[in-house]
XYZ file of C-alpha atoms in Angstrom:
558
model
C 54.889 132.162 127.326
C 52.310 131.565 130.087
C 53.083 129.598 133.233
C 50.920 126.707 131.979
C 52.872 126.388 128.738
C 56.141 126.633 130.633
C 55.114 123.812 132.970
C 54.125 121.657 129.993
C 57.525 122.235 128.358
C 59.385 121.380 131.574
C 57.307 118.234 131.999
C 58.106 117.127 128.440
C 61.797 117.787 129.006
C 61.765 115.735 132.221
C 60.105 112.917 130.310
C 62.816 112.999 127.661
C 65.549 112.966 130.308
C 63.918 110.033 132.081
C 63.716 108.087 128.820
C 66.389 109.520 126.496
C 66.232 106.541 124.161
C 62.482 106.665 123.687
C 60.443 108.977 121.472
C 59.920 112.571 122.491
C 56.544 113.156 124.111
C 54.106 115.468 122.390
C 53.552 118.800 124.173
C 50.179 119.471 125.758
C 47.803 120.907 123.161
C 46.006 124.078 124.306
C 42.604 125.010 122.789
C 42.870 125.937 119.132
C 41.729 129.330 117.832
C 37.944 129.649 117.869
C 37.506 127.187 120.728
C 36.606 128.126 124.296
C 39.657 128.853 126.451
C 41.937 129.728 123.531
C 45.007 131.667 124.652
C 46.772 133.715 121.922
C 50.075 133.330 123.813
C 49.933 129.577 124.505
C 48.956 128.589 120.969
C 52.107 129.968 119.155
C 54.320 128.423 121.862
C 52.614 125.071 121.314
C 53.158 125.359 117.554
C 56.875 126.010 118.037
C 57.217 122.992 120.352
C 55.345 120.833 117.890
C 57.655 121.850 115.022
C 60.724 121.155 117.166
C 59.369 117.712 118.050
C 58.707 116.905 114.395
C 62.230 118.021 113.461
C 63.716 115.811 116.180
C 61.666 112.833 115.020
C 62.725 113.410 111.406
C 66.386 113.619 112.429
C 66.067 110.428 114.496
C 64.404 108.617 111.588
C 67.129 109.780 109.203
C 69.840 108.633 111.601
C 68.107 105.273 111.907
C 68.197 104.935 108.112
C 71.827 106.112 107.825
C 74.509 103.830 106.435
C 76.511 103.911 109.646
C 73.513 102.835 111.729
C 72.944 99.895 109.399
C 76.538 98.686 109.307
C 77.776 99.450 112.812
C 78.424 96.356 114.922
C 76.262 95.272 117.795
C 77.425 95.501 121.370
C 79.974 92.793 122.040
C 79.769 90.466 125.023
C 82.299 91.072 127.817
C 85.807 90.179 126.773
C 87.042 86.775 127.899
C 90.251 86.177 129.786
C 91.592 84.002 126.964
C 91.112 86.876 124.530
C 92.984 89.320 126.761
C 95.865 86.905 127.275
C 96.130 86.218 123.540
C 96.165 89.969 122.787
C 98.955 90.508 125.335
C 100.851 87.582 123.805
C 100.506 89.208 120.374
C 101.928 92.472 121.710
C 104.834 90.755 123.461
C 105.634 88.655 120.401
C 105.595 91.715 118.162
C 107.893 93.590 120.548
C 110.353 90.707 120.724
C 110.540 89.447 117.144
C 109.691 92.411 114.894
C 112.344 94.777 116.219
C 115.011 92.930 114.235
C 113.067 92.684 110.966
C 110.293 90.570 109.534
C 110.967 87.056 108.281
C 109.214 84.276 110.241
C 108.611 86.769 113.058
C 105.757 88.411 111.163
C 103.752 85.199 111.123
C 104.726 84.448 114.731
C 103.377 87.835 115.811
C 100.136 87.314 113.877
C 99.322 83.879 115.297
C 98.390 85.120 118.825
C 96.175 87.792 117.240
C 94.423 85.053 115.276
C 94.002 83.086 118.504
C 92.429 86.158 120.146
C 89.983 86.512 117.253
C 89.122 82.809 117.395
C 88.491 82.883 121.153
C 86.366 86.003 120.801
C 84.300 84.522 117.974
C 83.707 81.306 119.929
C 82.593 83.288 122.962
C 80.148 85.225 120.772
C 78.722 82.013 119.325
C 79.926 82.677 115.793
C 80.709 79.681 113.619
C 83.354 79.610 110.919
C 81.946 79.579 107.412
C 83.775 78.055 104.437
C 84.726 81.416 102.950
C 85.942 82.672 106.332
C 88.266 79.674 106.529
C 89.481 80.395 102.992
C 90.292 84.017 103.874
C 92.021 82.968 107.116
C 94.127 80.377 105.313
C 95.030 82.956 102.675
C 96.104 85.406 105.364
C 98.392 82.812 106.978
C 99.892 81.851 103.605
C 100.565 85.480 102.670
C 102.217 86.241 106.013
C 104.494 83.243 105.455
C 105.966 84.813 102.297
C 108.406 87.099 104.216
C 109.717 83.967 105.912
C 110.701 82.647 102.486
C 111.730 85.772 100.568
C 114.255 88.425 101.538
C 112.874 91.081 99.164
C 111.752 94.063 101.241
C 109.748 95.618 98.380
C 107.699 92.420 98.103
C 106.546 92.606 101.734
C 104.340 95.672 101.154
C 101.793 94.138 98.719
C 101.916 90.866 100.628
C 101.076 92.460 103.993
C 98.358 94.698 102.510
C 96.714 91.703 100.842
C 96.965 89.741 104.084
C 95.172 92.565 105.944
C 92.392 92.509 103.344
C 92.067 88.724 103.700
C 91.924 89.049 107.496
C 89.224 91.731 107.276
C 87.093 89.534 105.018
C 87.565 86.539 107.325
C 86.410 88.587 110.331
C 83.440 90.333 108.746
C 82.193 87.517 106.525
C 81.015 89.809 103.759
C 80.185 88.746 100.227
C 79.139 91.886 98.305
C 81.230 94.619 96.705
C 80.665 97.302 99.420
C 81.766 94.872 102.106
C 84.776 93.714 100.119
C 85.957 97.286 99.623
C 85.080 98.625 103.083
C 86.008 95.687 105.336
C 89.509 97.041 106.124
C 87.850 100.217 107.447
C 86.034 98.031 109.967
C 89.376 96.997 111.424
C 90.301 100.654 111.926
C 87.066 101.295 113.789
C 87.520 98.144 115.872
C 91.019 99.289 116.834
C 89.381 102.150 118.765
C 86.415 100.292 120.197
C 88.540 97.233 120.933
C 90.731 99.135 123.381
C 87.704 100.395 125.297
C 86.180 96.914 125.192
C 89.341 95.390 126.684
C 89.625 98.153 129.294
C 86.104 97.454 130.544
C 87.022 93.800 130.847
C 90.186 94.605 132.799
C 88.283 96.919 135.136
C 85.659 94.272 135.772
C 88.314 91.723 136.662
C 90.166 94.210 138.813
C 87.003 94.702 140.840
C 86.863 91.050 141.762
C 84.876 89.598 138.878
C 86.756 86.613 137.548
C 89.784 87.037 139.819
C 89.660 83.364 140.688
C 90.378 82.648 137.015
C 93.033 85.144 135.966
C 94.923 85.697 139.227
C 96.224 82.092 139.506
C 97.295 82.258 135.855
C 99.185 85.501 136.451
C 100.924 84.041 139.509
C 101.865 80.934 137.526
C 103.347 83.023 134.692
C 105.437 85.092 137.114
C 106.681 81.984 138.922
C 107.553 80.234 135.638
C 109.453 83.287 134.378
C 111.459 83.465 137.595
C 112.344 79.766 137.480
C 113.343 79.871 133.821
C 115.485 82.957 134.385
C 117.364 81.503 137.367
C 117.958 77.995 136.076
C 118.534 79.151 132.508
C 121.308 81.451 133.692
C 122.874 78.631 135.734
C 122.819 76.136 132.853
C 124.153 78.722 130.399
C 127.124 79.464 132.649
C 127.757 75.754 133.148
C 127.831 74.724 129.464
C 129.034 76.840 126.513
C 127.097 74.812 123.919
C 123.855 75.319 125.843
C 124.694 79.024 126.189
C 125.068 79.320 122.397
C 121.765 77.516 121.852
C 120.002 79.713 124.400
C 121.532 82.833 122.900
C 120.148 81.934 119.486
C 116.653 81.332 120.830
C 116.349 84.230 123.275
C 116.482 87.701 121.694
C 119.060 90.222 122.812
C 117.263 93.563 123.228
C 119.575 96.600 123.549
C 118.476 99.353 125.905
C 118.417 101.905 123.076
C 115.674 99.948 121.314
C 113.302 100.305 124.247
C 111.003 102.920 122.635
C 110.746 100.885 119.436
C 109.895 97.722 121.348
C 107.244 99.534 123.388
C 105.702 100.905 120.198
C 105.668 97.429 118.661
C 104.062 96.026 121.812
C 101.296 98.620 121.720
C 100.721 98.149 117.981
C 100.585 94.364 118.274
C 98.179 94.491 121.232
C 95.858 97.037 119.626
C 95.728 95.116 116.339
C 94.971 91.884 118.184
C 92.171 93.598 120.128
C 90.815 95.037 116.876
C 90.686 91.563 115.354
C 89.045 90.138 118.499
C 86.452 92.936 118.653
C 85.617 92.463 114.972
C 85.266 88.716 115.484
C 82.936 89.241 118.455
C 80.666 91.784 116.727
C 81.616 92.478 113.108
C 80.425 95.371 111.004
C 77.436 94.496 108.829
C 78.849 95.698 105.538
C 76.386 93.696 103.477
C 73.687 96.087 104.720
C 75.181 98.737 102.419
C 73.192 98.594 99.208
C 73.854 100.641 96.119
C 70.907 101.880 94.118
C 70.641 100.301 90.663
C 71.087 102.683 87.767
C 68.260 103.744 85.526
C 67.907 101.257 82.673
C 68.503 102.793 79.238
C 66.889 101.919 75.972
C 68.513 99.297 73.770
C 69.725 101.812 71.203
C 71.060 104.306 73.723
C 72.872 101.574 75.635
C 74.180 99.360 72.857
C 75.295 101.911 70.231
C 78.415 103.199 72.081
C 79.443 99.684 73.090
C 78.997 98.240 69.596
C 81.175 101.017 68.164
C 83.743 100.315 70.888
C 83.706 96.652 69.925
C 84.367 97.589 66.295
C 87.322 99.716 67.382
C 88.729 96.856 69.436
C 88.218 94.450 66.530
C 90.124 96.742 64.165
C 92.996 97.124 66.599
C 93.184 93.393 67.206
C 93.181 92.721 63.457
C 96.257 94.934 63.115
C 97.912 93.119 66.032
C 97.284 89.730 64.444
C 98.591 90.953 61.086
C 101.782 92.170 62.749
C 102.111 88.920 64.646
C 101.808 86.777 61.510
C 104.425 88.344 59.292
C 103.927 92.090 59.181
C 106.226 92.988 62.055
C 109.232 94.093 60.006
C 107.026 96.115 57.651
C 105.472 97.991 60.557
C 108.882 98.742 62.045
C 110.130 99.971 58.672
C 107.150 102.287 58.194
C 107.253 103.677 61.742
C 111.042 103.923 62.066
C 110.938 102.267 65.486
C 113.148 99.493 66.813
C 111.719 96.262 68.200
C 112.122 97.458 71.798
C 110.715 100.929 71.101
C 107.664 99.488 69.383
C 107.072 97.082 72.268
C 107.509 99.673 74.997
C 105.456 102.326 73.224
C 102.293 100.278 73.273
C 102.431 98.284 76.514
C 101.383 101.002 78.921
C 98.551 102.166 76.669
C 97.230 98.620 76.441
C 97.478 98.214 80.215
C 95.365 101.342 80.722
C 92.955 100.158 78.030
C 92.390 96.951 80.002
C 91.656 98.929 83.176
C 89.276 101.257 81.352
C 87.399 98.301 79.877
C 86.635 97.020 83.369
C 85.284 100.462 84.303
C 83.187 100.551 81.127
C 81.748 97.105 81.894
C 80.829 98.158 85.446
C 79.001 101.273 84.200
C 77.374 99.397 81.336
C 75.955 96.801 83.731
C 74.561 99.592 85.893
C 72.616 101.118 83.011
C 71.909 97.956 81.021
C 68.354 97.302 79.784
C 67.006 94.332 81.698
C 63.241 94.351 81.208
C 62.948 91.334 78.885
C 64.836 88.183 77.982
C 65.871 89.867 74.715
C 67.435 92.717 76.686
C 69.445 90.286 78.761
C 70.644 88.425 75.659
C 71.726 91.715 74.099
C 73.704 92.668 77.221
C 75.463 89.313 77.305
C 76.302 89.408 73.601
C 77.677 92.956 73.562
C 79.650 92.738 76.814
C 80.815 89.186 76.099
C 82.220 90.333 72.759
C 83.971 93.241 74.463
C 85.505 90.876 77.014
C 86.780 88.503 74.323
C 88.333 91.348 72.354
C 89.920 92.680 75.557
C 91.564 89.320 76.170
C 93.294 89.714 72.809
C 94.487 93.144 73.961
C 95.857 91.537 77.123
C 97.747 88.966 75.058
C 99.123 91.745 72.838
C 100.312 93.732 75.855
C 102.060 90.720 77.357
C 103.707 89.953 74.011
C 104.961 93.521 73.696
C 106.542 93.365 77.140
C 108.098 90.025 76.233
C 109.757 91.660 73.222
C 111.004 94.512 75.377
C 112.448 92.087 77.929
C 114.254 90.229 75.145
C 115.949 93.484 74.212
C 116.717 94.982 77.625
C 116.254 92.248 80.212
C 113.830 91.640 83.054
C 113.381 94.069 85.972
C 111.104 94.330 88.987
C 108.866 96.888 87.324
C 108.513 94.904 84.106
C 107.782 91.675 85.949
C 105.256 93.388 88.240
C 103.261 95.064 85.482
C 103.114 91.867 83.431
C 101.778 90.052 86.494
C 99.202 92.831 86.962
C 98.149 92.599 83.308
C 97.722 88.835 83.556
C 95.588 89.264 86.675
C 93.408 91.801 84.852
C 92.916 89.217 82.126
C 91.822 86.727 84.791
C 89.335 89.279 86.138
C 87.850 89.642 82.654
C 87.446 85.861 82.447
C 85.646 85.930 85.822
C 83.352 88.685 84.558
C 82.500 86.567 81.524
C 81.754 83.581 83.768
C 79.539 85.781 85.954
C 77.602 86.847 82.885
C 76.775 83.202 82.208
C 76.334 81.770 85.710
C 75.298 84.834 87.725
C 77.471 87.281 89.624
C 76.694 86.719 93.327
C 80.126 85.192 93.793
C 82.032 87.682 91.624
C 83.223 90.089 94.352
C 84.760 87.370 96.488
C 86.185 85.592 93.437
C 87.952 88.756 92.251
C 89.506 89.366 95.666
C 90.444 85.707 96.020
C 92.132 85.817 92.610
C 94.053 88.934 93.681
C 95.197 87.284 96.909
C 96.183 84.113 95.050
C 98.090 86.162 92.467
C 100.025 88.077 95.128
C 100.786 84.807 96.919
C 101.980 83.145 93.714
C 104.048 86.225 92.867
C 105.754 86.034 96.253
C 106.363 82.297 96.090
C 107.769 82.737 92.591
C 110.607 84.818 94.092
C 110.631 87.861 91.768
C 114.261 88.748 92.450
C 115.310 85.155 91.895
C 113.384 85.067 88.603
C 114.977 88.338 87.473
C 118.450 87.055 88.321
C 117.771 83.772 86.521
C 116.662 85.688 83.433
C 119.786 87.865 83.576
C 122.102 84.875 83.869
C 120.372 83.087 80.971
C 120.574 86.222 78.844
C 124.307 86.474 79.514
C 124.894 82.858 78.533
C 122.878 83.138 75.325
C 123.766 86.626 74.108
C 126.737 87.707 76.213
C 124.837 90.764 77.530
C 124.280 91.516 81.195
C 123.018 94.489 83.203
C 125.399 94.012 86.112
C 124.488 97.338 87.704
C 120.880 96.251 88.064
C 121.539 92.651 89.097
C 123.858 93.636 91.943
C 121.033 95.663 93.520
C 118.732 92.658 93.942
C 118.002 91.073 97.291
C 119.485 87.905 98.748
C 116.806 85.890 96.920
C 118.873 86.354 93.752
C 122.034 84.787 95.203
C 121.497 81.189 93.946
C 121.112 82.380 90.346
C 123.912 84.972 90.497
C 126.210 82.324 91.948
C 126.247 80.621 88.524
C 127.864 83.593 86.784
C 131.534 83.275 85.837
C 134.112 85.198 87.813
C 134.598 88.087 88.253
C 130.978 88.833 87.245
C 129.770 86.559 90.029
C 131.660 88.388 92.744
C 130.597 91.799 91.452
C 126.955 90.728 91.343
C 127.090 89.315 94.882
C 129.142 92.117 96.433
C 126.223 94.303 97.502
C 124.315 91.302 98.858
C 127.368 90.441 100.951
C 127.548 93.991 102.266
C 123.852 94.045 103.112
C 124.021 90.783 105.008
C 127.159 91.797 106.889
C 130.375 89.889 107.233
C 129.395 87.973 110.363
C 126.824 87.531 113.060
C 123.630 87.926 111.135
C 120.021 88.325 112.150
C 118.300 86.096 114.713
C 116.393 83.107 113.420
C 112.999 84.800 113.655
C 114.201 87.651 111.424
C 116.038 85.495 108.884
C 114.236 84.490 105.709
C 114.978 81.369 103.731
C 116.444 83.538 100.958
C 118.862 85.194 103.374
C 119.831 81.826 104.879
C 120.687 80.418 101.451
C 122.642 83.517 100.476
C 124.740 83.300 103.640
C 125.529 79.683 102.895
C 126.618 80.534 99.335
C 128.841 83.410 100.463
C 130.341 81.305 103.236
C 131.258 78.461 100.875
C 132.392 80.689 97.968
C 133.323 84.170 99.215
C 133.445 87.243 96.997
C 136.918 87.601 95.487
C 136.762 90.577 93.096
C 137.645 94.097 94.208
C 135.724 97.317 93.587
C 138.015 98.533 90.793
C 137.394 95.383 88.785
C 133.645 95.742 89.236
C 133.775 99.387 88.137
C 135.483 98.358 84.896
C 132.780 95.737 84.321
C 130.020 98.351 84.686
C 128.690 97.181 88.058
C 128.350 100.763 89.295
C 126.579 102.253 86.294
C 122.988 103.486 86.121
C 120.218 101.045 86.890
C 117.256 100.776 84.528
C 113.767 99.897 85.695
């Protein structure tokens, strides 16, 4: 390359370094072939530079059109002192109250994080919308379930649903991509939130805002010192006050130090993630899916009409069995009532799920050019939805028959609740077909959150125990091995069993709760509190040998 071309390239590079965010400058164009002054060395070098520039511009344009560029949040304003203090309070609360279990402590640890998000949103000028308030209220209600129920297995779906509600409250999305991807925004904000908070701390450490946070820090230290000194004096002076103080202030063993530190870090990071999302949320509604290619009426409707005929034939058989043909079917198949019920439930559950997938794909490829096309789509899919509701009713009835034969368990109760929710989703889809579907995504998620909340408030273990006790009174049958493995929520129902069945059913609950002491108030659920009261008033009297003879230590059936 000649010296002139080299100088032009260096000049262009210096221009790009001076303005890295701006467009790349075009290289100097030497005379083209056939023109005076044409250089056969400079011209190929210019062509290569020009191709490189075009490739860079194409890559920049593609990045600008990328999904991440469209949805990534804007730069957040500097973090406020109130947000930092609320995040630290969330970490401290998590370290103090969650080391002993969940219970009311889970909601207590979440409240400072919510305060951090609120302060951050106010500082950013964001206003709460009605749906954001609905999601926030749902999150609070779901996190209150562990304060009421002792069932550990119930906490997992409750907490996951609460996280989804929190993500929707922070991002304010309304379309399906946002509903499904909002929790991922919290993960991204967990990383950027730490850096955001660190920049704020560094700015304050350099003198910016010291007149605001330094007096607060001094006041907190002075208050802690005064409370520690005078609290110790009053506790040593009065035993009753010492007991009260001991119940309110957690006792943290030295060996739990690493766990408490981990909880502090997790609580602080999650609070910062919520605050960062509230200050500058991801724009998930910018993600748009391409509509499918519309099919012709015959190509689209023929498979669905045949599927409707299949559903209609199946439902006709179900109705015939329901109205008098049940014994004949059992005689011809050689199945018992319970076997017939169990054989079909899971297939019908999967059929309901597959119908929802079929409806989603059918709407993607539906003909929509004319009013007649739209009427055809509504008629075919509406018929499929109505027939599917009959399938849902048949599945629930089959499980009801199986429960009559073998009793209620956690798995059976959970899948029936899931099937009923799927039926509700189908009803929402039908309503969207009539009134429009802009609200469908949020309605489906809201129905899921409401269903999980209702399931938790219902007290599944208490319902199972109540069903077992009723079954014993009516038919004299009881699955003692399964009932004794339930949580403390089942204690009020199991307490109504006659002895020694009562003691055998409550023995494992007594062992789990311990003979004395107990958990601190912030880790004690209402179910555990009631169970302790029952066991304290009417202790377990049967021994292990008696319970073995009654079958309390047999195999447990799900």
